[in-house]
Coordinates of C-alpha atoms in Angstrom, one line a residue:
X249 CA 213.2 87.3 51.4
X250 CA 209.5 86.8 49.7
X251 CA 208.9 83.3 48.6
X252 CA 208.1 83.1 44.8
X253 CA 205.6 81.0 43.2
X254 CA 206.7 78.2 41.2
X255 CA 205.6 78.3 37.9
X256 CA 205.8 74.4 37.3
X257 CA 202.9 73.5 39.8
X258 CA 199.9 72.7 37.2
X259 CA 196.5 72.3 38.8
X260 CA 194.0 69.6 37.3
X261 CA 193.5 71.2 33.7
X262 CA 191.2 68.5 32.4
X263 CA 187.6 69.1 31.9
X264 CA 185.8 66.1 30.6
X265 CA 187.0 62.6 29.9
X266 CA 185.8 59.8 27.2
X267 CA 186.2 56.4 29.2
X268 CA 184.4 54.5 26.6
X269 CA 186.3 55.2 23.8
X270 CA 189.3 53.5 24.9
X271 CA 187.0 49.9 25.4
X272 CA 185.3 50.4 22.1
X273 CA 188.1 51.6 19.8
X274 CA 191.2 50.7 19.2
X275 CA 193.3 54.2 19.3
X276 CA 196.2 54.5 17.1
X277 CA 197.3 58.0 16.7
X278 CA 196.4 61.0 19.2
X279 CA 195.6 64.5 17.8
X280 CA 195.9 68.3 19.9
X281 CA 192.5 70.4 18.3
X282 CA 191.5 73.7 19.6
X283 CA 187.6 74.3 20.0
X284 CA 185.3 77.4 18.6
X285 CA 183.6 78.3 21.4
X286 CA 180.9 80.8 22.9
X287 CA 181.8 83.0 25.7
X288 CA 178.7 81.0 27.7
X289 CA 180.4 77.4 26.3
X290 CA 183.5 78.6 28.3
X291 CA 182.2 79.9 31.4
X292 CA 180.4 75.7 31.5
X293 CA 183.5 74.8 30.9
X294 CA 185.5 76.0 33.7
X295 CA 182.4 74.7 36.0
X296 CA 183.1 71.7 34.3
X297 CA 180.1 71.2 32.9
X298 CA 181.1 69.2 29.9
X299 CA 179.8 65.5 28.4
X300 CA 182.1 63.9 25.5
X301 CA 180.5 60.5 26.4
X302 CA 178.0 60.5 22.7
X303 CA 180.5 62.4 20.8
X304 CA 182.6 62.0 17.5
X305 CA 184.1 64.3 14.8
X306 CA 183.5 64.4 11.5
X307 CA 185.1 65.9 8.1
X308 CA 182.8 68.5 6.4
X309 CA 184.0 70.5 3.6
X310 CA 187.5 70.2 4.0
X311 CA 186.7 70.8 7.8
X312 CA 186.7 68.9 10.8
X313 CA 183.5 69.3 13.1
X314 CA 182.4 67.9 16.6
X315 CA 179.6 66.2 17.2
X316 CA 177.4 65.1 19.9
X317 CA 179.4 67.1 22.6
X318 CA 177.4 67.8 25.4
X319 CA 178.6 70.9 27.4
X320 CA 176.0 72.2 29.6
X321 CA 174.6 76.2 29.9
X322 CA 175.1 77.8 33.2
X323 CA 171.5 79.5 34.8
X324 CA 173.9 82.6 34.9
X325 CA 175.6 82.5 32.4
X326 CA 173.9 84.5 29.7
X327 CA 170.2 86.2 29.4
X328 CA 170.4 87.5 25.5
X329 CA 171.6 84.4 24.2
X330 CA 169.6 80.7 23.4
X331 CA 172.3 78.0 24.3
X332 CA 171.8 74.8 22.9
X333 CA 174.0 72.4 25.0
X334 CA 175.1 69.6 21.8
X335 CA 175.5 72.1 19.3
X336 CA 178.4 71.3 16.2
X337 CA 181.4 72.7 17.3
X338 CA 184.4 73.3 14.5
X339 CA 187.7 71.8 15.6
X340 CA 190.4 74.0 14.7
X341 CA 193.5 71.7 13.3
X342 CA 196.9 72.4 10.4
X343 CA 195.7 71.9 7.3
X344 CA 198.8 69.2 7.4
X345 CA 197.1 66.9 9.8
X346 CA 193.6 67.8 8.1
X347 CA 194.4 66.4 5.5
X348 CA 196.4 63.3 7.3
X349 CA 193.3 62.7 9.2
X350 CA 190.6 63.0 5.9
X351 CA 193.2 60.7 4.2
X352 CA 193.4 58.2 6.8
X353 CA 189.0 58.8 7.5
X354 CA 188.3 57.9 3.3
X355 CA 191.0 55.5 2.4
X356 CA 191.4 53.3 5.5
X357 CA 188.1 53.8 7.3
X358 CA 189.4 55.1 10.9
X359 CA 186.7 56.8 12.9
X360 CA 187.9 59.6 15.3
X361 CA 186.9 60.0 18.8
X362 CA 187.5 62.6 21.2
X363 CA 189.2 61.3 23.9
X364 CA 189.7 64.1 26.5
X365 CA 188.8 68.0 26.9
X366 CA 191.6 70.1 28.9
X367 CA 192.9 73.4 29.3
X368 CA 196.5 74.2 28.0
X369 CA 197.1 78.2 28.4
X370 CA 194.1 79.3 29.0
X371 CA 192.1 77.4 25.9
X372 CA 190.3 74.6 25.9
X373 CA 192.0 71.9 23.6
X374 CA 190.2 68.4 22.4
X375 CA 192.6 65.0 22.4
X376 CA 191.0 63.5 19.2
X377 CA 192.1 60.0 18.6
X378 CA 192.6 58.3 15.0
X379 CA 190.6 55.0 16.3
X380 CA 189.1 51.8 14.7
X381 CA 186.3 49.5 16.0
X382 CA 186.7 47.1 18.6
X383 CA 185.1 43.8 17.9
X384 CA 183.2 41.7 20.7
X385 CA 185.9 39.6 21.5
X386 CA 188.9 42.1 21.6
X387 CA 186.7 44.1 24.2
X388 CA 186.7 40.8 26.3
X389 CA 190.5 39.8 25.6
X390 CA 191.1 44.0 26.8
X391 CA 189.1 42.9 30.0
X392 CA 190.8 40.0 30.7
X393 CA 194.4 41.5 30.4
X394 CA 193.2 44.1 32.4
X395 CA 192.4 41.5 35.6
X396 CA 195.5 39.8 35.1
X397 CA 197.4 42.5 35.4
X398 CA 195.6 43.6 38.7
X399 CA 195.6 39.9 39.8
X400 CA 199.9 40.0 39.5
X401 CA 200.2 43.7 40.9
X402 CA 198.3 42.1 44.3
X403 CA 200.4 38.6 44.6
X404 CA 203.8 41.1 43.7
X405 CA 202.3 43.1 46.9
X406 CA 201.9 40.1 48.9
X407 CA 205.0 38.4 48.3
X408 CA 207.3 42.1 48.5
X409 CA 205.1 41.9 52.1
X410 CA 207.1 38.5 53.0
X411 CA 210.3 39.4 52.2

């Protein structure tokens, strides 16, 4: 009998990760935005070839757009078409959560960040996070957490070790 290929095994579908954003902004809700792309943007993308490192989103006419996003053109991709690697880029989002994120933007003064680039079926989706500033000192109290944390995961090893 023929084995069969099981349909749960997911290979690593993300494409670009923001690091910073989660030291300089404190994230408070998470947001699933499809991407307008090129056919060349796409063909980068799947070399993984993509910088979210600069970039941040902004409302536009009752439209949300990204900024800053670098995803770098392939030599091969394309000879009739001028790329231009940071172009804006409209995120495609419900008018519901449009409007919960332009609401939340004007009235409360969030910022949001793009947090991660992956594939889910075959298109490229953006993790946009609904995040406020980070002051000096919360940064340093996130660092500090962070080392005791690692400090007690290494004396729970070495006492487990003992026992």
């Amino acid at each position: 009998m023929a084995k069969t290929k099981s349909s749960d095994k997911k290979g690593d579908s993300t494409i670009a990760l923001n690091k910073r954003a989660r030291h300089e902004y404190h994230i408070d809700q998470h947001f699933e935005a499809g991407i307008a792309l090129q056919g060349w943007e796409v063909k980068s993308l799947r070399a993984g070839r993509a910088n979210l490192g600069d970039a941040y989103a902004i409302v536009k006419g009752g439209e949300i757009f990204l900024f800053g996003a670098s995803i770098v053109p392939l030599i091969s991709a394309s000879t009739h078409v001028v790329p231009e690697d940071r172009r804006t880029r409209k995120l495609l989002l419900h008018r519901e959560e449009i409007d919960k994120l332009v609401g939340a933007i004007e009235r409360k003064g969030y910022t949001l960040i793009p947090l991660a680039m992956y594939w889910k079926n075959n298109r490229a989706k953006l993790d946009l996070g609904l995040a406020r500033g980070k002051q000096e000192h919360d940064k340093r109290d996130t660092e500090k957490e962070r080392d005791w944390n690692r400090e007690k995961q290494r004396v729970m090893r070495a006492k487990n070790k003992q026992a």
